[in-house]
mmCIF file of C-alpha atoms in Angstrom:
data_model
loop_
_atom_site.group_PDB
_atom_site.id
_atom_site.type_symbol
_atom_site.label_atom_id
_atom_site.label_comp_id
_atom_site.label_asym_id
_atom_site.label_seq_id
_atom_site.Cartn_x
_atom_site.Cartn_y
_atom_site.Cartn_z
ATOM 1 C CA UNK A 18 216.100 132.773 2.263
ATOM 2 C CA UNK A 19 212.437 133.648 1.652
ATOM 3 C CA UNK A 20 210.448 135.866 4.007
ATOM 4 C CA UNK A 21 208.617 132.883 5.493
ATOM 5 C CA UNK A 22 211.878 130.998 6.025
ATOM 6 C CA UNK A 23 213.255 134.032 7.837
ATOM 7 C CA UNK A 24 210.106 134.201 9.917
ATOM 8 C CA UNK A 25 210.467 130.587 10.914
ATOM 9 C CA UNK A 26 214.128 131.099 11.725
ATOM 10 C CA UNK A 27 213.087 133.726 14.278
ATOM 11 C CA UNK A 28 211.130 131.123 16.242
ATOM 12 C CA UNK A 29 213.268 128.138 15.365
ATOM 13 C CA UNK A 30 213.966 127.493 19.021
ATOM 14 C CA UNK A 31 210.357 126.375 19.354
ATOM 15 C CA UNK A 32 211.046 123.591 16.886
ATOM 16 C CA UNK A 33 214.092 122.585 18.894
ATOM 17 C CA UNK A 34 211.914 122.087 21.958
ATOM 18 C CA UNK A 35 210.043 119.502 19.889
ATOM 19 C CA UNK A 36 212.445 116.641 20.639
ATOM 20 C CA UNK A 37 210.405 115.102 23.389
ATOM 21 C CA UNK A 38 206.917 114.504 24.696
ATOM 22 C CA UNK A 39 204.786 117.117 26.413
ATOM 23 C CA UNK A 40 201.872 116.647 28.800
ATOM 24 C CA UNK A 41 199.409 119.503 28.366
ATOM 25 C CA UNK A 42 196.851 120.178 31.071
ATOM 26 C CA UNK A 43 194.061 122.748 30.962
ATOM 27 C CA UNK A 44 195.203 126.052 32.425
ATOM 28 C CA UNK A 45 193.240 128.369 34.692
ATOM 29 C CA UNK A 46 192.103 131.372 32.683
ATOM 30 C CA UNK A 47 193.440 133.856 35.202
ATOM 31 C CA UNK A 48 196.970 132.623 34.294
ATOM 32 C CA UNK A 49 196.392 132.864 30.537
ATOM 33 C CA UNK A 50 197.428 135.928 28.584
ATOM 34 C CA UNK A 51 194.708 136.841 26.034
ATOM 35 C CA UNK A 52 195.591 135.415 22.650
ATOM 36 C CA UNK A 53 195.592 137.650 19.579
ATOM 37 C CA UNK A 54 194.426 134.971 17.171
ATOM 38 C CA UNK A 55 192.630 131.663 17.283
ATOM 39 C CA UNK A 56 195.072 129.843 15.016
ATOM 40 C CA UNK A 57 198.398 131.651 14.787
ATOM 41 C CA UNK A 58 201.398 132.149 17.030
ATOM 42 C CA UNK A 59 202.056 135.755 18.166
ATOM 43 C CA UNK A 60 204.862 136.203 15.644
ATOM 44 C CA UNK A 61 202.273 136.095 12.846
ATOM 45 C CA UNK A 62 199.654 138.277 14.534
ATOM 46 C CA UNK A 63 201.239 140.925 16.667
ATOM 47 C CA UNK A 64 201.788 143.369 13.757
ATOM 48 C CA UNK A 65 198.289 143.043 12.321
ATOM 49 C CA UNK A 66 196.954 146.418 11.137
ATOM 50 C CA UNK A 67 193.538 145.422 9.789
ATOM 51 C CA UNK A 68 191.983 143.528 12.674
ATOM 52 C CA UNK A 69 191.788 140.085 11.081
ATOM 53 C CA UNK A 70 194.400 138.555 13.431
ATOM 54 C CA UNK A 71 196.937 137.870 10.701
ATOM 55 C CA UNK A 72 199.247 139.739 8.378
ATOM 56 C CA UNK A 73 198.011 139.772 4.766
ATOM 57 C CA UNK A 74 198.466 141.922 1.653
ATOM 58 C CA UNK A 75 195.834 144.249 3.092
ATOM 59 C CA UNK A 76 198.181 145.025 5.972
ATOM 60 C CA UNK A 77 200.998 145.688 3.546
ATOM 61 C CA UNK A 78 198.759 148.151 1.708
ATOM 62 C CA UNK A 79 198.034 150.049 4.935
ATOM 63 C CA UNK A 80 201.746 150.012 5.808
ATOM 64 C CA UNK A 81 202.775 151.258 2.381
ATOM 65 C CA UNK A 82 200.318 154.133 2.630
ATOM 66 C CA UNK A 83 201.765 155.004 6.031
ATOM 67 C CA UNK A 84 205.390 155.354 4.821
ATOM 68 C CA UNK A 85 206.643 158.717 6.081
ATOM 69 C CA UNK A 86 204.234 158.867 9.030
ATOM 70 C CA UNK A 87 206.066 159.994 12.174
ATOM 71 C CA UNK A 88 205.408 159.898 15.889
ATOM 72 C CA UNK A 89 204.228 163.509 15.704
ATOM 73 C CA UNK A 90 201.379 162.660 13.299
ATOM 74 C CA UNK A 91 197.830 162.044 14.420
ATOM 75 C CA UNK A 92 197.762 158.674 12.593
ATOM 76 C CA UNK A 93 200.796 157.356 14.463
ATOM 77 C CA UNK A 94 198.864 155.320 17.000
ATOM 78 C CA UNK A 95 197.250 153.194 14.284
ATOM 79 C CA UNK A 96 200.569 152.198 12.684
ATOM 80 C CA UNK A 97 203.190 152.544 15.413
ATOM 81 C CA UNK A 98 203.158 148.797 16.058
ATOM 82 C CA UNK A 99 205.115 148.230 12.827
ATOM 83 C CA UNK A 100 207.888 150.701 13.730
ATOM 84 C CA UNK A 101 210.186 147.752 14.159
ATOM 85 C CA UNK A 102 213.418 149.767 14.358
ATOM 86 C CA UNK A 103 211.902 152.239 16.846
ATOM 87 C CA UNK A 104 212.949 155.149 14.671
ATOM 88 C CA UNK A 105 209.761 157.129 15.190
ATOM 89 C CA UNK A 106 208.952 156.969 11.485
ATOM 90 C CA UNK A 107 207.384 154.294 9.238
ATOM 91 C CA UNK A 108 209.898 153.455 6.531
ATOM 92 C CA UNK A 109 210.299 150.960 3.734
ATOM 93 C CA UNK A 110 212.355 148.874 6.124
ATOM 94 C CA UNK A 111 209.328 148.605 8.440
ATOM 95 C CA UNK A 112 207.124 147.498 5.569
ATOM 96 C CA UNK A 113 209.706 144.841 4.659
ATOM 97 C CA UNK A 114 209.742 143.641 8.264
ATOM 98 C CA UNK A 115 205.957 143.421 8.242
ATOM 99 C CA UNK A 116 206.076 141.315 5.077
ATOM 100 C CA UNK A 117 208.155 138.745 6.962
ATOM 101 C CA UNK A 118 205.134 138.090 9.172
ATOM 102 C CA UNK A 119 202.974 136.938 6.263
ATOM 103 C CA UNK A 120 202.336 133.233 5.772
ATOM 104 C CA UNK A 121 203.293 133.334 2.136
ATOM 105 C CA UNK A 122 206.255 131.747 0.360
ATOM 106 C CA UNK A 123 206.553 131.649 -3.403
ATOM 107 C CA UNK A 124 209.846 129.792 -3.328
ATOM 108 C CA UNK A 125 210.342 126.088 -3.991
ATOM 109 C CA UNK A 126 208.258 123.828 -1.751
ATOM 110 C CA UNK A 127 209.802 120.645 -0.305
ATOM 111 C CA UNK A 128 207.454 118.223 1.392
ATOM 112 C CA UNK A 129 210.206 116.608 3.450
ATOM 113 C CA UNK A 130 210.021 117.925 7.022
ATOM 114 C CA UNK A 131 207.475 120.518 5.895
ATOM 115 C CA UNK A 132 205.660 122.182 8.796
ATOM 116 C CA UNK A 133 202.112 123.496 8.754
ATOM 117 C CA UNK A 134 203.588 126.973 8.216
ATOM 118 C CA UNK A 135 205.584 125.712 5.216
ATOM 119 C CA UNK A 136 202.480 124.054 3.728
ATOM 120 C CA UNK A 137 200.193 127.027 4.336
ATOM 121 C CA UNK A 138 202.746 129.498 3.015
ATOM 122 C CA UNK A 139 203.248 127.518 -0.192
ATOM 123 C CA UNK A 140 199.519 126.934 -0.705
ATOM 124 C CA UNK A 141 198.757 130.622 -0.044
ATOM 125 C CA UNK A 142 201.313 131.556 -2.682
ATOM 126 C CA UNK A 143 199.911 129.094 -5.212
ATOM 127 C CA UNK A 144 203.180 127.157 -5.343
ATOM 128 C CA UNK A 145 201.379 123.939 -4.445
ATOM 129 C CA UNK A 146 197.897 122.747 -3.499
ATOM 130 C CA UNK A 147 196.389 120.443 -0.941
ATOM 131 C CA UNK A 148 195.651 117.972 -3.723
ATOM 132 C CA UNK A 149 199.321 117.932 -4.735
ATOM 133 C CA UNK A 150 200.545 117.632 -1.145
ATOM 134 C CA UNK A 151 198.060 114.838 -0.406
ATOM 135 C CA UNK A 152 199.031 112.953 -3.561
ATOM 136 C CA UNK A 153 202.738 113.265 -2.699
ATOM 137 C CA UNK A 154 202.135 111.809 0.751
ATOM 138 C CA UNK A 155 200.121 108.964 -0.818
ATOM 139 C CA UNK A 156 202.969 108.293 -3.244
ATOM 140 C CA UNK A 157 205.457 108.189 -0.377
ATOM 141 C CA UNK A 158 203.246 105.732 1.524
ATOM 142 C CA UNK A 159 203.001 103.551 -1.549
ATOM 143 C CA UNK A 160 206.726 103.655 -2.235
ATOM 144 C CA UNK A 161 208.210 103.444 1.250
ATOM 145 C CA UNK A 162 205.854 102.022 3.841
ATOM 146 C CA UNK A 163 205.926 98.333 2.940
ATOM 147 C CA UNK A 164 209.202 98.318 1.061
ATOM 148 C CA UNK A 165 212.471 97.032 2.519
ATOM 149 C CA UNK A 166 214.709 100.076 2.053
ATOM 150 C CA UNK A 167 217.198 99.246 4.836
ATOM 151 C CA UNK A 168 219.601 96.441 3.848
ATOM 152 C CA UNK A 169 221.296 96.122 7.262
ATOM 153 C CA UNK A 170 220.805 92.848 9.094
ATOM 154 C CA UNK A 171 217.421 92.836 10.788
ATOM 155 C CA UNK A 172 216.106 95.773 8.776
ATOM 156 C CA UNK A 173 212.396 95.604 7.973
ATOM 157 C CA UNK A 174 209.633 97.699 6.347
ATOM 158 C CA UNK A 175 208.036 100.506 8.326
ATOM 159 C CA UNK A 176 204.521 98.971 8.161
ATOM 160 C CA UNK A 177 203.199 102.211 9.642
ATOM 161 C CA UNK A 178 199.978 102.544 7.669
ATOM 162 C CA UNK A 179 196.983 100.186 7.725
ATOM 163 C CA UNK A 180 194.534 102.034 5.414
ATOM 164 C CA UNK A 181 194.776 104.981 3.003
ATOM 165 C CA UNK A 182 191.570 106.909 2.430
ATOM 166 C CA UNK A 183 189.849 106.765 -0.956
ATOM 167 C CA UNK A 184 188.237 110.120 -0.100
ATOM 168 C CA UNK A 185 191.406 112.081 0.734
ATOM 169 C CA UNK A 186 191.980 113.633 -2.703
ATOM 170 C CA UNK A 187 188.360 114.773 -2.925
ATOM 171 C CA UNK A 188 188.642 116.331 0.530
ATOM 172 C CA UNK A 189 191.860 118.038 -0.544
ATOM 173 C CA UNK A 190 190.134 119.473 -3.599
ATOM 174 C CA UNK A 191 187.429 120.872 -1.313
ATOM 175 C CA UNK A 192 190.086 122.455 0.878
ATOM 176 C CA UNK A 193 191.681 124.086 -2.187
ATOM 177 C CA UNK A 194 188.295 125.480 -3.169
ATOM 178 C CA UNK A 195 187.811 126.941 0.335
ATOM 179 C CA UNK A 196 191.216 128.604 0.120
ATOM 180 C CA UNK A 197 190.459 130.037 -3.287
ATOM 181 C CA UNK A 198 187.189 131.495 -2.023
ATOM 182 C CA UNK A 199 188.003 132.523 1.536
ATOM 183 C CA UNK A 200 191.778 132.348 2.000
ATOM 184 C CA UNK A 201 193.506 130.459 4.795
ATOM 185 C CA UNK A 202 190.593 129.747 7.156
ATOM 186 C CA UNK A 203 192.612 127.499 9.468
ATOM 187 C CA UNK A 204 196.197 126.443 10.024
ATOM 188 C CA UNK A 205 195.067 122.896 9.229
ATOM 189 C CA UNK A 206 193.254 123.759 6.001
ATOM 190 C CA UNK A 207 194.422 121.192 3.432
ATOM 191 C CA UNK A 208 196.970 119.539 5.755
ATOM 192 C CA UNK A 209 196.977 115.689 5.563
ATOM 193 C CA UNK A 210 196.579 113.869 8.884
ATOM 194 C CA UNK A 211 197.323 110.246 9.862
ATOM 195 C CA UNK A 212 195.157 108.822 12.650
ATOM 196 C CA UNK A 213 195.934 105.880 14.865
ATOM 197 C CA UNK A 214 193.556 103.183 13.733
ATOM 198 C CA UNK A 215 191.469 103.256 16.891
ATOM 199 C CA UNK A 216 189.839 106.547 15.901
ATOM 200 C CA UNK A 217 186.481 105.950 14.195
ATOM 201 C CA UNK A 218 186.179 107.384 10.690
ATOM 202 C CA UNK A 219 183.112 107.163 8.457
ATOM 203 C CA UNK A 220 185.214 106.758 5.307
ATOM 204 C CA UNK A 221 187.743 104.149 6.484
ATOM 205 C CA UNK A 222 187.441 100.972 8.540
ATOM 206 C CA UNK A 223 188.619 101.098 12.143
ATOM 207 C CA UNK A 224 190.525 97.879 12.906
ATOM 208 C CA UNK A 225 192.168 98.861 16.233
ATOM 209 C CA UNK A 226 195.141 96.873 14.875
ATOM 210 C CA UNK A 227 193.291 93.541 14.914
ATOM 211 C CA UNK A 228 192.441 91.335 11.974
ATOM 212 C CA UNK A 229 189.234 90.439 13.786
ATOM 213 C CA UNK A 230 187.961 93.939 12.986
ATOM 214 C CA UNK A 231 188.929 94.186 9.323
ATOM 215 C CA UNK A 232 185.296 94.939 8.452
ATOM 216 C CA UNK A 233 184.569 97.347 11.289
ATOM 217 C CA UNK A 234 183.163 100.302 9.352
ATOM 218 C CA UNK A 235 181.515 102.956 11.513
ATOM 219 C CA UNK A 236 178.921 105.406 10.252
ATOM 220 C CA UNK A 237 180.390 108.334 12.146
ATOM 221 C CA UNK A 238 183.692 109.975 13.039
ATOM 222 C CA UNK A 239 185.236 110.182 16.471
ATOM 223 C CA UNK A 240 184.576 113.613 17.941
ATOM 224 C CA UNK A 241 188.254 114.587 17.634
ATOM 225 C CA UNK A 242 188.134 113.631 13.951
ATOM 226 C CA UNK A 243 185.085 115.825 13.494
ATOM 227 C CA UNK A 244 187.126 118.725 14.897
ATOM 228 C CA UNK A 245 189.954 118.070 12.473
ATOM 229 C CA UNK A 246 187.621 117.907 9.471
ATOM 230 C CA UNK A 247 185.856 121.106 10.624
ATOM 231 C CA UNK A 248 189.214 122.880 10.421
ATOM 232 C CA UNK A 249 189.741 121.632 6.880
ATOM 233 C CA UNK A 250 192.317 118.920 7.668
ATOM 234 C CA UNK A 251 192.573 115.998 5.267
ATOM 235 C CA UNK A 252 192.120 112.610 6.938
ATOM 236 C CA UNK A 253 194.674 110.774 4.844
ATOM 237 C CA UNK A 254 195.309 107.414 6.492
ATOM 238 C CA UNK A 255 194.895 105.157 9.506
ATOM 239 C CA UNK A 256 198.164 104.299 11.240
ATOM 240 C CA UNK A 257 199.060 100.915 12.702
ATOM 241 C CA UNK A 258 199.173 100.161 16.435
ATOM 242 C CA UNK A 259 199.465 97.380 18.946
ATOM 243 C CA UNK A 260 196.215 95.428 18.883
ATOM 244 C CA UNK A 261 193.555 97.377 20.779
ATOM 245 C CA UNK A 262 196.348 99.739 21.890
ATOM 246 C CA UNK A 263 197.715 97.144 24.283
ATOM 247 C CA UNK A 264 201.497 96.929 24.128
ATOM 248 C CA UNK A 265 204.728 98.789 23.437
ATOM 249 C CA UNK A 266 206.203 96.806 20.548
ATOM 250 C CA UNK A 267 203.759 97.938 17.830
ATOM 251 C CA UNK A 268 202.632 94.574 16.528
ATOM 252 C CA UNK A 269 199.357 94.337 14.611
ATOM 253 C CA UNK A 270 197.344 91.761 12.636
ATOM 254 C CA UNK A 271 195.016 93.944 10.538
ATOM 255 C CA UNK A 272 194.603 92.506 7.017
ATOM 256 C CA UNK A 273 197.174 89.775 7.690
ATOM 257 C CA UNK A 274 196.672 86.012 7.305
ATOM 258 C CA UNK A 275 195.038 84.437 10.346
ATOM 259 C CA UNK A 276 197.641 83.867 13.075
ATOM 260 C CA UNK A 277 200.179 86.278 11.541
ATOM 261 C CA UNK A 278 201.134 89.808 12.483
ATOM 262 C CA UNK A 279 203.501 92.593 11.434
ATOM 263 C CA UNK A 280 205.899 94.715 13.463
ATOM 264 C CA UNK A 281 206.255 98.462 12.902
ATOM 265 C CA UNK A 282 209.798 99.770 12.476
ATOM 266 C CA UNK A 283 211.312 103.114 13.333
ATOM 267 C CA UNK A 284 212.487 104.998 10.231
ATOM 268 C CA UNK A 285 215.595 106.038 12.160
ATOM 269 C CA UNK A 286 216.635 102.390 12.570
ATOM 270 C CA UNK A 287 214.384 99.795 10.979
ATOM 271 C CA UNK A 288 215.853 97.028 13.125
ATOM 272 C CA UNK A 289 214.170 98.713 16.100
ATOM 273 C CA UNK A 290 210.593 99.207 17.220
ATOM 274 C CA UNK A 291 208.897 102.539 16.686
ATOM 275 C CA UNK A 292 207.518 102.335 20.199
ATOM 276 C CA UNK A 293 203.947 101.661 21.124
ATOM 277 C CA UNK A 294 201.155 101.592 21.073
ATOM 278 C CA UNK A 295 200.943 104.571 18.702
ATOM 279 C CA UNK A 296 204.053 103.358 16.888
ATOM 280 C CA UNK A 297 202.515 103.531 13.432
ATOM 281 C CA UNK A 298 201.701 107.203 13.914
ATOM 282 C CA UNK A 299 205.215 107.863 15.185
ATOM 283 C CA UNK A 300 206.887 106.073 12.282
ATOM 284 C CA UNK A 301 204.599 107.648 9.672
ATOM 285 C CA UNK A 302 205.184 111.228 10.784
ATOM 286 C CA UNK A 303 208.938 110.720 11.244
ATOM 287 C CA UNK A 304 209.126 109.239 7.715
ATOM 288 C CA UNK A 305 207.130 112.116 6.214
ATOM 289 C CA UNK A 306 204.134 110.004 5.235
ATOM 290 C CA UNK A 307 201.675 112.599 6.600
ATOM 291 C CA UNK A 308 201.808 116.140 7.895
ATOM 292 C CA UNK A 309 200.603 115.556 11.473
ATOM 293 C CA UNK A 310 199.548 112.405 13.299
ATOM 294 C CA UNK A 311 197.262 111.509 16.172
ATOM 295 C CA UNK A 312 197.744 108.765 18.721
ATOM 296 C CA UNK A 313 196.209 107.706 22.015
ATOM 297 C CA UNK A 314 197.889 107.400 25.383
ATOM 298 C CA UNK A 315 196.969 105.282 28.378
ATOM 299 C CA UNK A 316 200.347 104.766 30.016
ATOM 300 C CA UNK A 317 202.828 106.240 27.520
ATOM 301 C CA UNK A 318 201.476 105.306 24.108
ATOM 302 C CA UNK A 319 201.882 108.824 22.667
ATOM 303 C CA UNK A 320 204.959 109.745 24.673
ATOM 304 C CA UNK A 321 207.015 106.586 23.987
ATOM 305 C CA UNK A 322 206.766 106.575 20.166
ATOM 306 C CA UNK A 323 207.204 110.350 20.099
ATOM 307 C CA UNK A 324 210.457 109.982 22.016
ATOM 308 C CA UNK A 325 211.630 107.041 19.868
ATOM 309 C CA UNK A 326 210.943 108.940 16.628
ATOM 310 C CA UNK A 327 212.088 112.477 17.617
ATOM 311 C CA UNK A 328 208.578 113.968 17.595
ATOM 312 C CA UNK A 329 206.513 116.254 19.808
ATOM 313 C CA UNK A 330 203.872 114.161 21.514
ATOM 314 C CA UNK A 331 201.115 115.805 23.541
ATOM 315 C CA UNK A 332 199.211 113.688 26.054
ATOM 316 C CA UNK A 333 196.314 115.984 27.010
ATOM 317 C CA UNK A 334 194.801 115.820 30.448
ATOM 318 C CA UNK A 335 191.848 113.396 30.450
ATOM 319 C CA UNK A 336 188.837 115.584 29.721
ATOM 320 C CA UNK A 337 190.590 118.117 27.490
ATOM 321 C CA UNK A 338 189.746 116.244 24.262
ATOM 322 C CA UNK A 339 186.780 113.964 23.816
ATOM 323 C CA UNK A 340 187.332 110.197 23.749
ATOM 324 C CA UNK A 341 183.993 109.572 22.075
ATOM 325 C CA UNK A 342 184.508 107.359 19.022
ATOM 326 C CA UNK A 343 187.974 106.112 20.057
ATOM 327 C CA UNK A 344 188.390 102.397 20.791
ATOM 328 C CA UNK A 345 189.338 102.399 24.520
ATOM 329 C CA UNK A 346 191.951 100.520 26.477
ATOM 330 C CA UNK A 347 191.326 102.008 29.946
ATOM 331 C CA UNK A 348 188.866 104.893 30.071
ATOM 332 C CA UNK A 349 190.212 106.084 33.414
ATOM 333 C CA UNK A 350 193.458 107.003 31.678
ATOM 334 C CA UNK A 351 192.820 107.039 27.903
ATOM 335 C CA UNK A 352 193.264 110.291 26.014
ATOM 336 C CA UNK A 353 194.008 111.197 22.388
ATOM 337 C CA UNK A 354 196.498 113.762 21.214
ATOM 338 C CA UNK A 355 198.771 114.976 18.410
ATOM 339 C CA UNK A 356 202.192 113.740 17.350
ATOM 340 C CA UNK A 357 204.094 116.204 15.185
ATOM 341 C CA UNK A 358 207.508 117.411 14.104
ATOM 342 C CA UNK A 359 207.383 120.718 15.974
ATOM 343 C CA UNK A 360 205.794 122.368 18.992
ATOM 344 C CA UNK A 361 203.951 124.748 16.677
ATOM 345 C CA UNK A 362 202.364 121.927 14.656
ATOM 346 C CA UNK A 363 201.390 120.088 17.831
ATOM 347 C CA UNK A 364 199.739 123.203 19.299
ATOM 348 C CA UNK A 365 197.827 123.881 16.093
ATOM 349 C CA UNK A 366 196.609 120.294 16.030
ATOM 350 C CA UNK A 367 195.631 120.343 19.715
ATOM 351 C CA UNK A 368 193.518 123.473 19.160
ATOM 352 C CA UNK A 369 191.411 121.598 16.620
ATOM 353 C CA UNK A 370 190.371 118.786 18.978
ATOM 354 C CA UNK A 371 189.831 120.276 22.433
ATOM 355 C CA UNK A 372 186.370 121.134 23.668
ATOM 356 C CA UNK A 373 183.364 120.040 25.684
ATOM 357 C CA UNK A 374 181.504 117.086 24.165
ATOM 358 C CA UNK A 375 178.272 115.561 25.456
ATOM 359 C CA UNK A 376 179.487 112.194 24.168
ATOM 360 C CA UNK A 377 182.257 112.225 26.789
ATOM 361 C CA UNK A 378 180.865 113.819 29.984
ATOM 362 C CA UNK A 379 184.297 114.247 31.645
ATOM 363 C CA UNK A 380 185.064 116.979 29.109
ATOM 364 C CA UNK A 381 182.681 119.230 31.036
ATOM 365 C CA UNK A 382 185.432 119.660 33.635
ATOM 366 C CA UNK A 383 187.464 121.785 31.214
ATOM 367 C CA UNK A 384 184.874 124.573 31.048
ATOM 368 C CA UNK A 385 186.581 127.915 31.651
ATOM 369 C CA UNK A 386 190.063 126.424 31.822
ATOM 370 C CA UNK A 387 191.148 126.252 28.164
ATOM 371 C CA UNK A 388 192.764 129.208 26.343
ATOM 372 C CA UNK A 389 191.468 130.362 22.994
ATOM 373 C CA UNK A 390 194.562 128.870 21.407
ATOM 374 C CA UNK A 391 197.633 127.058 22.681
ATOM 375 C CA UNK A 392 199.618 128.791 19.942
ATOM 376 C CA UNK A 393 199.340 131.984 22.018
ATOM 377 C CA UNK A 394 202.172 130.651 24.155
ATOM 378 C CA UNK A 395 204.599 130.253 21.244
ATOM 379 C CA UNK A 396 206.403 133.561 21.566
ATOM 380 C CA UNK A 397 210.049 134.238 20.858
ATOM 381 C CA UNK A 398 210.863 134.799 24.543
ATOM 382 C CA UNK A 399 209.245 131.641 25.865
ATOM 383 C CA UNK A 400 212.571 130.075 26.918
ATOM 384 C CA UNK A 401 214.039 133.129 28.581
ATOM 385 C CA UNK A 402 215.123 132.235 32.113
ATOM 386 C CA UNK A 403 214.376 128.535 31.657
ATOM 387 C CA UNK A 404 216.894 126.014 33.010
ATOM 388 C CA UNK A 405 217.109 122.662 31.188
ATOM 389 C CA UNK A 406 219.006 119.749 32.600
ATOM 390 C CA UNK A 407 220.068 116.371 31.204
ATOM 391 C CA UNK A 408 221.713 113.215 32.544
ATOM 392 C CA UNK A 409 225.132 113.099 30.869
ATOM 393 C CA UNK A 410 225.736 109.471 31.835
ATOM 394 C CA UNK A 411 222.896 108.377 29.550
ATOM 395 C CA UNK A 412 224.544 109.748 26.376
ATOM 396 C CA UNK A 413 226.950 106.857 25.886
ATOM 397 C CA UNK A 414 230.204 107.201 23.961
ATOM 398 C CA UNK A 415 229.113 107.146 20.313
ATOM 399 C CA UNK A 416 231.003 109.977 18.605
ATOM 400 C CA UNK A 417 228.136 110.978 16.331
ATOM 401 C CA UNK A 418 225.630 110.945 19.173
ATOM 402 C CA UNK A 419 227.870 113.151 21.306
ATOM 403 C CA UNK A 420 228.416 115.613 18.450
ATOM 404 C CA UNK A 421 224.696 115.891 17.713
ATOM 405 C CA UNK A 422 223.931 116.303 21.406
ATOM 406 C CA UNK A 423 226.518 119.061 21.720
ATOM 407 C CA UNK A 424 224.890 120.851 18.758
ATOM 408 C CA UNK A 425 221.481 120.531 20.430
ATOM 409 C CA UNK A 426 222.815 121.893 23.736
ATOM 410 C CA UNK A 427 224.305 124.869 21.895
ATOM 411 C CA UNK A 428 220.957 125.554 20.251
ATOM 412 C CA UNK A 429 219.150 125.481 23.614
ATOM 413 C CA UNK A 430 221.758 127.765 25.166
ATOM 414 C CA UNK A 431 221.359 130.243 22.300
#
């Protein structure tokens, strides 16, 4: 197991929490512990020795020079944080433990179920690039999204993507250039994103799922999209949705013959809906057609497809992320948010899109209530003392379901 894989194993319980949907309100600052980094969970920052809020080769150099330093030495206070075995002396073992906190993995990279940590670690090590990751996602969309790969009765194509960006590979190349020059500037640098097709984008049409808007090309991005691009994310594709985000069956008519529409299917069972209205986003992320997705939620449209497709869905409080540039259903309730495979990925994505925006005045209500980063809460002890309940009568009697549920319960208990 590589150092990064070991690091992820240490906080694997956070990924387990991902199987559900989370509502995330702004939090009063007096209840927020100060974060140690603006983009990384504490596991990757708490042993920093150089003040850049992450562990890099520079930290390893400092640690290596400190081997042999003891608690009696004057320099102890500057390196004691890496005395992981509490021996009172910095040893090779401590340096090895520090190395496990680096986001760097020179082992084989597998796109399937890859997290943002996996992608960043592989790109930092030069094992892969954003261009290669983006192209692989594009290839998967081309191969799987409209193909009938499920031969059971009633099986159908996923139909999760409406448009793939012609500019994605160029953006990925720019992200690779930034990494080469400045290192990992953001946890989203070079990570491909799929947006529900009611987010305006200047480089792709915004159909809102309706054939009547096949030519609706905006000149600007939605504010949330601007935030993603500013963090170096690659806007890869626009995901399908119920027309104008109205519905729960994920049926859309974009680029279909007049009077016809397509249904989105869940990759877990293509005879079933992926949920709505952000069903395309849910199906695409579950099928590994993009790294992270974004949906919108008025009355469940992030939470339902996240639940149906085993994802983490965050429905932010209205006012936490700007709705400017998003085709609305009901402004009193509409809000956009991330859909991802883990809590960590969802938190990273949320950080990129929150903020006060003059284009959506209600965002002014968040002033002073938002932490520097939601990743600051992703610590190894976050589930200590937590009680989790479930309704046993809802599990049914399917043997496989019961076995998988028992495994999940054991993981939570651990």
